Amino acid sequence: MLIFPEETIVDANLSWCSHVETEALVRQAVAAVEVRSSKYEALKYMAVRKRQRAAGRSVGRETPSFTVKVEDLVIVYRWLERQHVAESYCQVFFDSVFAINFLDIFVLVSSDRGLTIETPEKSQEKATIMIPITRGTQIGRATSMPAFAAEHRVTELGRPPPGRAPCTAAPT
C-alpha cells in the first residue's frame, strides 16, 4: 500500500497504467506499507507466556512474530534502492497492530540476534525470518473483537473441500 500527500491525485484503478507511469506515481509517495494478517491475539499471547514463565514453566516463543520471507528481502531492498520511499511492515492481529521499518529488519538480519529462520508448511516451506513483534512498535489496538461463525461446506459430491477436515461428532 502506498501513502501519498493529501494533494496527490491518484486514479482509483491503476491497472491500465504503464510501468513508466506507475514509476512516476510511486516516487510521489511518502511511504509504503506491507500489511500481513495473523490468526492470533498478540497481547493475549504475550500475557499468557509471561504468566507461564512466572510460574516456572518452560515456554516456547515469547511473542508472535513478524514473518518475513527471505526471498522478499531482495525484492524490497531493490525497491527501496530504486524508489527511495520508506517501507514498513505491519502485522495485524485480532487485538493489535505492530509495525517495523524494513531498514530495521535489514539491521536485525545483519546482527543475527534473537531471530530464527523457519520453513513453515503454510508458507510453502519458503525460508521465513521470524522477528519478535516486540522488536517493532505497537501502532494500534483493537476496540472490539471480530465475531466468528462456523460454516459447514461440502463439495457437490458431498466431501469437505481440500484443507478442511470434518469435525468429530459427539457420540449420541
mmCIF file of N, CA and C in Angstrom, residues 57-128:
data_model
loop_
_atom_site.group_PDB
_atom_site.id
_atom_site.type_symbol
_atom_site.label_atom_id
_atom_site.label_comp_id
_atom_site.label_asym_id
_atom_site.label_seq_id
_atom_site.Cartn_x
_atom_site.Cartn_y
_atom_site.Cartn_z
ATOM 1 N N ARG A 57 7.276 -22.359 34.251
ATOM 2 C CA ARG A 57 7.128 -23.282 33.124
ATOM 3 C C ARG A 57 8.028 -22.872 31.973
ATOM 4 N N SER A 58 8.490 -23.862 31.251
ATOM 5 C CA SER A 58 9.286 -23.608 30.056
ATOM 6 C C SER A 58 8.339 -23.176 28.943
ATOM 7 N N VAL A 59 8.636 -22.047 28.334
ATOM 8 C CA VAL A 59 7.770 -21.552 27.266
ATOM 9 C C VAL A 59 8.523 -21.551 25.945
ATOM 10 N N GLY A 60 7.772 -21.691 24.887
ATOM 11 C CA GLY A 60 8.363 -21.634 23.547
ATOM 12 C C GLY A 60 8.615 -20.193 23.167
ATOM 13 N N ARG A 61 8.059 -19.791 22.090
ATOM 14 C CA ARG A 61 8.213 -18.421 21.599
ATOM 15 C C ARG A 61 7.503 -17.461 22.552
ATOM 16 N N GLU A 62 8.210 -16.410 22.965
ATOM 17 C CA GLU A 62 7.665 -15.431 23.918
ATOM 18 C C GLU A 62 6.573 -14.554 23.301
ATOM 19 N N THR A 63 6.749 -14.232 22.025
ATOM 20 C CA THR A 63 5.820 -13.332 21.350
ATOM 21 C C THR A 63 5.510 -13.865 19.955
ATOM 22 N N PRO A 64 4.399 -13.443 19.389
ATOM 23 C CA PRO A 64 4.202 -13.719 17.964
ATOM 24 C C PRO A 64 5.292 -12.983 17.170
ATOM 25 N N SER A 65 5.390 -13.290 15.894
ATOM 26 C CA SER A 65 6.487 -12.739 15.096
ATOM 27 C C SER A 65 6.017 -12.017 13.845
ATOM 28 N N PHE A 66 6.868 -11.073 13.411
ATOM 29 C CA PHE A 66 6.791 -10.598 12.038
ATOM 30 C C PHE A 66 7.337 -11.763 11.231
ATOM 31 N N THR A 67 6.668 -12.145 10.183
ATOM 32 C CA THR A 67 7.111 -13.292 9.383
ATOM 33 C C THR A 67 7.525 -12.793 8.006
ATOM 34 N N VAL A 68 8.830 -12.641 7.824
ATOM 35 C CA VAL A 68 9.370 -12.048 6.603
ATOM 36 C C VAL A 68 10.039 -13.133 5.774
ATOM 37 N N LYS A 69 9.557 -13.329 4.573
ATOM 38 C CA LYS A 69 10.170 -14.341 3.700
ATOM 39 C C LYS A 69 11.513 -13.835 3.180
ATOM 40 N N VAL A 70 12.523 -14.700 3.229
ATOM 41 C CA VAL A 70 13.871 -14.342 2.794
ATOM 42 C C VAL A 70 13.844 -13.847 1.348
ATOM 43 N N GLU A 71 13.097 -14.520 0.494
ATOM 44 C CA GLU A 71 13.062 -14.128 -0.925
ATOM 45 C C GLU A 71 12.498 -12.724 -1.122
ATOM 46 N N ASP A 72 11.644 -12.263 -0.195
ATOM 47 C CA ASP A 72 11.073 -10.920 -0.301
ATOM 48 C C ASP A 72 12.081 -9.830 0.043
ATOM 49 N N LEU A 73 13.076 -10.156 0.874
ATOM 50 C CA LEU A 73 14.050 -9.143 1.285
ATOM 51 C C LEU A 73 14.820 -8.580 0.095
ATOM 52 N N VAL A 74 15.193 -9.414 -0.831
ATOM 53 C CA VAL A 74 15.925 -8.954 -2.019
ATOM 54 C C VAL A 74 15.045 -8.011 -2.835
ATOM 55 N N ILE A 75 13.790 -8.377 -2.996
ATOM 56 C CA ILE A 75 12.853 -7.558 -3.768
ATOM 57 C C ILE A 75 12.647 -6.208 -3.090
ATOM 58 N N VAL A 76 12.439 -6.224 -1.775
ATOM 59 C CA VAL A 76 12.220 -4.977 -1.036
ATOM 60 C C VAL A 76 13.477 -4.110 -1.075
ATOM 61 N N TYR A 77 14.642 -4.727 -0.925
ATOM 62 C CA TYR A 77 15.889 -3.964 -0.959
ATOM 63 C C TYR A 77 16.031 -3.237 -2.299
ATOM 64 N N ARG A 78 15.798 -3.948 -3.391
ATOM 65 C CA ARG A 78 15.891 -3.326 -4.723
ATOM 66 C C ARG A 78 14.859 -2.212 -4.876
ATOM 67 N N TRP A 79 13.657 -2.444 -4.349
ATOM 68 C CA TRP A 79 12.593 -1.443 -4.440
ATOM 69 C C TRP A 79 12.995 -0.183 -3.671
ATOM 70 N N LEU A 80 13.512 -0.355 -2.446
ATOM 71 C CA LEU A 80 13.953 0.793 -1.646
ATOM 72 C C LEU A 80 15.077 1.548 -2.347
ATOM 73 N N GLU A 81 16.004 0.811 -2.908
ATOM 74 C CA GLU A 81 17.144 1.400 -3.599
ATOM 75 C C GLU A 81 16.690 2.226 -4.815
ATOM 76 N N ARG A 82 15.715 1.721 -5.535
ATOM 77 C CA ARG A 82 15.253 2.379 -6.759
ATOM 78 C C ARG A 82 14.253 3.506 -6.473
ATOM 79 N N GLN A 83 13.339 3.296 -5.527
ATOM 80 C CA GLN A 83 12.240 4.246 -5.320
ATOM 81 C C GLN A 83 12.522 5.311 -4.264
ATOM 82 N N HIS A 84 13.370 5.015 -3.303
ATOM 83 C CA HIS A 84 13.675 5.957 -2.208
ATOM 84 C C HIS A 84 12.413 6.353 -1.439
ATOM 85 N N VAL A 85 11.542 5.369 -1.212
ATOM 86 C CA VAL A 85 10.317 5.575 -0.437
ATOM 87 C C VAL A 85 10.375 4.615 0.747
ATOM 88 N N ALA A 86 10.296 5.155 1.959
ATOM 89 C CA ALA A 86 10.366 4.324 3.165
ATOM 90 C C ALA A 86 9.260 3.278 3.146
ATOM 91 N N GLU A 87 9.600 2.053 3.567
ATOM 92 C CA GLU A 87 8.610 0.976 3.587
ATOM 93 C C GLU A 87 8.590 0.320 4.960
ATOM 94 N N SER A 88 7.393 0.140 5.481
ATOM 95 C CA SER A 88 7.212 -0.526 6.769
ATOM 96 C C SER A 88 6.429 -1.813 6.584
ATOM 97 N N TYR A 89 6.591 -2.687 7.551
ATOM 98 C CA TYR A 89 5.935 -3.992 7.562
ATOM 99 C C TYR A 89 4.971 -3.980 8.738
ATOM 100 N N CYS A 90 3.696 -4.175 8.498
ATOM 101 C CA CYS A 90 2.690 -4.186 9.570
ATOM 102 C C CYS A 90 2.111 -5.581 9.722
ATOM 103 N N GLN A 91 2.080 -6.053 10.955
ATOM 104 C CA GLN A 91 1.473 -7.343 11.266
ATOM 105 C C GLN A 91 0.192 -7.033 12.037
ATOM 106 N N VAL A 92 -0.942 -7.411 11.457
ATOM 107 C CA VAL A 92 -2.244 -7.119 12.052
ATOM 108 C C VAL A 92 -2.744 -8.365 12.773
ATOM 109 N N PHE A 93 -2.982 -8.216 14.069
ATOM 110 C CA PHE A 93 -3.514 -9.292 14.904
ATOM 111 C C PHE A 93 -4.967 -8.960 15.232
ATOM 112 N N PHE A 94 -5.683 -9.888 15.841
ATOM 113 C CA PHE A 94 -7.072 -9.625 16.200
ATOM 114 C C PHE A 94 -7.199 -8.510 17.233
ATOM 115 N N ASP A 95 -6.178 -8.315 18.072
ATOM 116 C CA ASP A 95 -6.283 -7.332 19.147
ATOM 117 C C ASP A 95 -5.345 -6.143 19.013
ATOM 118 N N SER A 96 -4.435 -6.168 18.057
ATOM 119 C CA SER A 96 -3.439 -5.105 17.962
ATOM 120 C C SER A 96 -2.753 -5.116 16.602
ATOM 121 N N VAL A 97 -1.976 -4.057 16.358
ATOM 122 C CA VAL A 97 -1.183 -3.945 15.133
ATOM 123 C C VAL A 97 0.229 -3.539 15.532
ATOM 124 N N PHE A 98 1.221 -4.241 14.981
ATOM 125 C CA PHE A 98 2.625 -3.919 15.223
ATOM 126 C C PHE A 98 3.281 -3.611 13.889
ATOM 127 N N ALA A 99 4.246 -2.682 13.902
ATOM 128 C CA ALA A 99 4.934 -2.305 12.666
ATOM 129 C C ALA A 99 6.432 -2.220 12.900
ATOM 130 N N ILE A 100 7.174 -2.415 11.812
ATOM 131 C CA ILE A 100 8.626 -2.279 11.841
ATOM 132 C C ILE A 100 9.066 -1.776 10.469
ATOM 133 N N ASN A 101 10.035 -0.875 10.458
ATOM 134 C CA ASN A 101 10.566 -0.354 9.205
ATOM 135 C C ASN A 101 11.448 -1.418 8.565
ATOM 136 N N PHE A 102 11.380 -1.547 7.254
ATOM 137 C CA PHE A 102 12.204 -2.550 6.580
ATOM 138 C C PHE A 102 13.692 -2.312 6.794
ATOM 139 N N LEU A 103 14.113 -1.061 6.928
ATOM 140 C CA LEU A 103 15.535 -0.805 7.194
ATOM 141 C C LEU A 103 15.934 -1.411 8.533
ATOM 142 N N ASP A 104 15.031 -1.365 9.518
ATOM 143 C CA ASP A 104 15.296 -2.000 10.815
ATOM 144 C C ASP A 104 15.365 -3.515 10.672
ATOM 145 N N ILE A 105 14.555 -4.070 9.789
ATOM 146 C CA ILE A 105 14.614 -5.516 9.536
ATOM 147 C C ILE A 105 15.985 -5.882 8.985
ATOM 148 N N PHE A 106 16.496 -5.088 8.045
ATOM 149 C CA PHE A 106 17.822 -5.369 7.484
ATOM 150 C C PHE A 106 18.901 -5.303 8.561
ATOM 151 N N VAL A 107 18.806 -4.341 9.479
ATOM 152 C CA VAL A 107 19.775 -4.234 10.581
ATOM 153 C C VAL A 107 19.682 -5.465 11.476
ATOM 154 N N LEU A 108 18.467 -5.879 11.825
ATOM 155 C CA LEU A 108 18.284 -7.062 12.672
ATOM 156 C C LEU A 108 18.829 -8.317 12.001
ATOM 157 N N VAL A 109 18.568 -8.471 10.718
ATOM 158 C CA VAL A 109 19.052 -9.647 9.992
ATOM 159 C C VAL A 109 20.576 -9.662 9.972
ATOM 160 N N SER A 110 21.188 -8.499 9.771
ATOM 161 C CA SER A 110 22.655 -8.459 9.721
ATOM 162 C C SER A 110 23.278 -8.692 11.091
ATOM 163 N N SER A 111 22.563 -8.356 12.174
ATOM 164 C CA SER A 111 23.100 -8.585 13.523
ATOM 165 C C SER A 111 22.895 -10.027 13.961
ATOM 166 N N ASP A 112 21.891 -10.700 13.375
ATOM 167 C CA ASP A 112 21.634 -12.122 13.642
ATOM 168 C C ASP A 112 21.378 -12.425 15.117
ATOM 169 N N ARG A 113 20.731 -11.490 15.834
ATOM 170 C CA ARG A 113 20.436 -11.734 17.245
ATOM 171 C C ARG A 113 18.934 -11.807 17.473
ATOM 172 N N GLY A 114 18.501 -12.866 18.125
ATOM 173 C CA GLY A 114 17.103 -13.006 18.507
ATOM 174 C C GLY A 114 16.159 -13.361 17.378
ATOM 175 N N LEU A 115 16.692 -13.781 16.250
ATOM 176 C CA LEU A 115 15.854 -14.155 15.122
ATOM 177 C C LEU A 115 15.982 -15.643 14.864
ATOM 178 N N THR A 116 14.956 -16.215 14.287
ATOM 179 C CA THR A 116 15.053 -17.600 13.829
ATOM 180 C C THR A 116 14.598 -17.639 12.378
ATOM 181 N N ILE A 117 15.081 -18.636 11.667
ATOM 182 C CA ILE A 117 14.634 -18.852 10.295
ATOM 183 C C ILE A 117 13.952 -20.206 10.266
ATOM 184 N N GLU A 118 12.724 -20.213 9.779
ATOM 185 C CA GLU A 118 11.939 -21.436 9.704
ATOM 186 C C GLU A 118 11.456 -21.633 8.270
ATOM 187 N N THR A 119 11.007 -22.835 7.990
ATOM 188 C CA THR A 119 10.413 -23.133 6.676
ATOM 189 C C THR A 119 9.021 -23.720 6.904
ATOM 190 N N PRO A 120 8.070 -22.871 7.315
ATOM 191 C CA PRO A 120 6.734 -23.377 7.640
ATOM 192 C C PRO A 120 5.990 -23.919 6.423
ATOM 193 N N GLU A 121 5.267 -24.995 6.671
ATOM 194 C CA GLU A 121 4.469 -25.617 5.611
ATOM 195 C C GLU A 121 3.437 -24.643 5.055
ATOM 196 N N LYS A 122 2.853 -23.815 5.944
ATOM 197 C CA LYS A 122 1.820 -22.879 5.496
ATOM 198 C C LYS A 122 2.374 -21.790 4.574
ATOM 199 N N SER A 123 3.703 -21.654 4.520
ATOM 200 C CA SER A 123 4.346 -20.696 3.609
ATOM 201 C C SER A 123 5.050 -21.422 2.477
ATOM 202 N N GLN A 124 4.503 -22.544 2.068
ATOM 203 C CA GLN A 124 5.077 -23.377 1.011
ATOM 204 C C GLN A 124 6.538 -23.731 1.309
ATOM 205 N N GLU A 125 6.846 -23.842 2.600
ATOM 206 C CA GLU A 125 8.185 -24.190 3.092
ATOM 207 C C GLU A 125 9.259 -23.226 2.604
ATOM 208 N N LYS A 126 8.867 -21.974 2.361
ATOM 209 C CA LYS A 126 9.832 -20.945 1.973
ATOM 210 C C LYS A 126 10.529 -20.448 3.231
ATOM 211 N N ALA A 127 11.830 -20.200 3.141
ATOM 212 C CA ALA A 127 12.596 -19.712 4.290
ATOM 213 C C ALA A 127 11.984 -18.405 4.781
ATOM 214 N N THR A 128 11.609 -18.396 6.062
ATOM 215 C CA THR A 128 10.913 -17.262 6.663
ATOM 216 C C THR A 128 11.644 -16.825 7.922
#
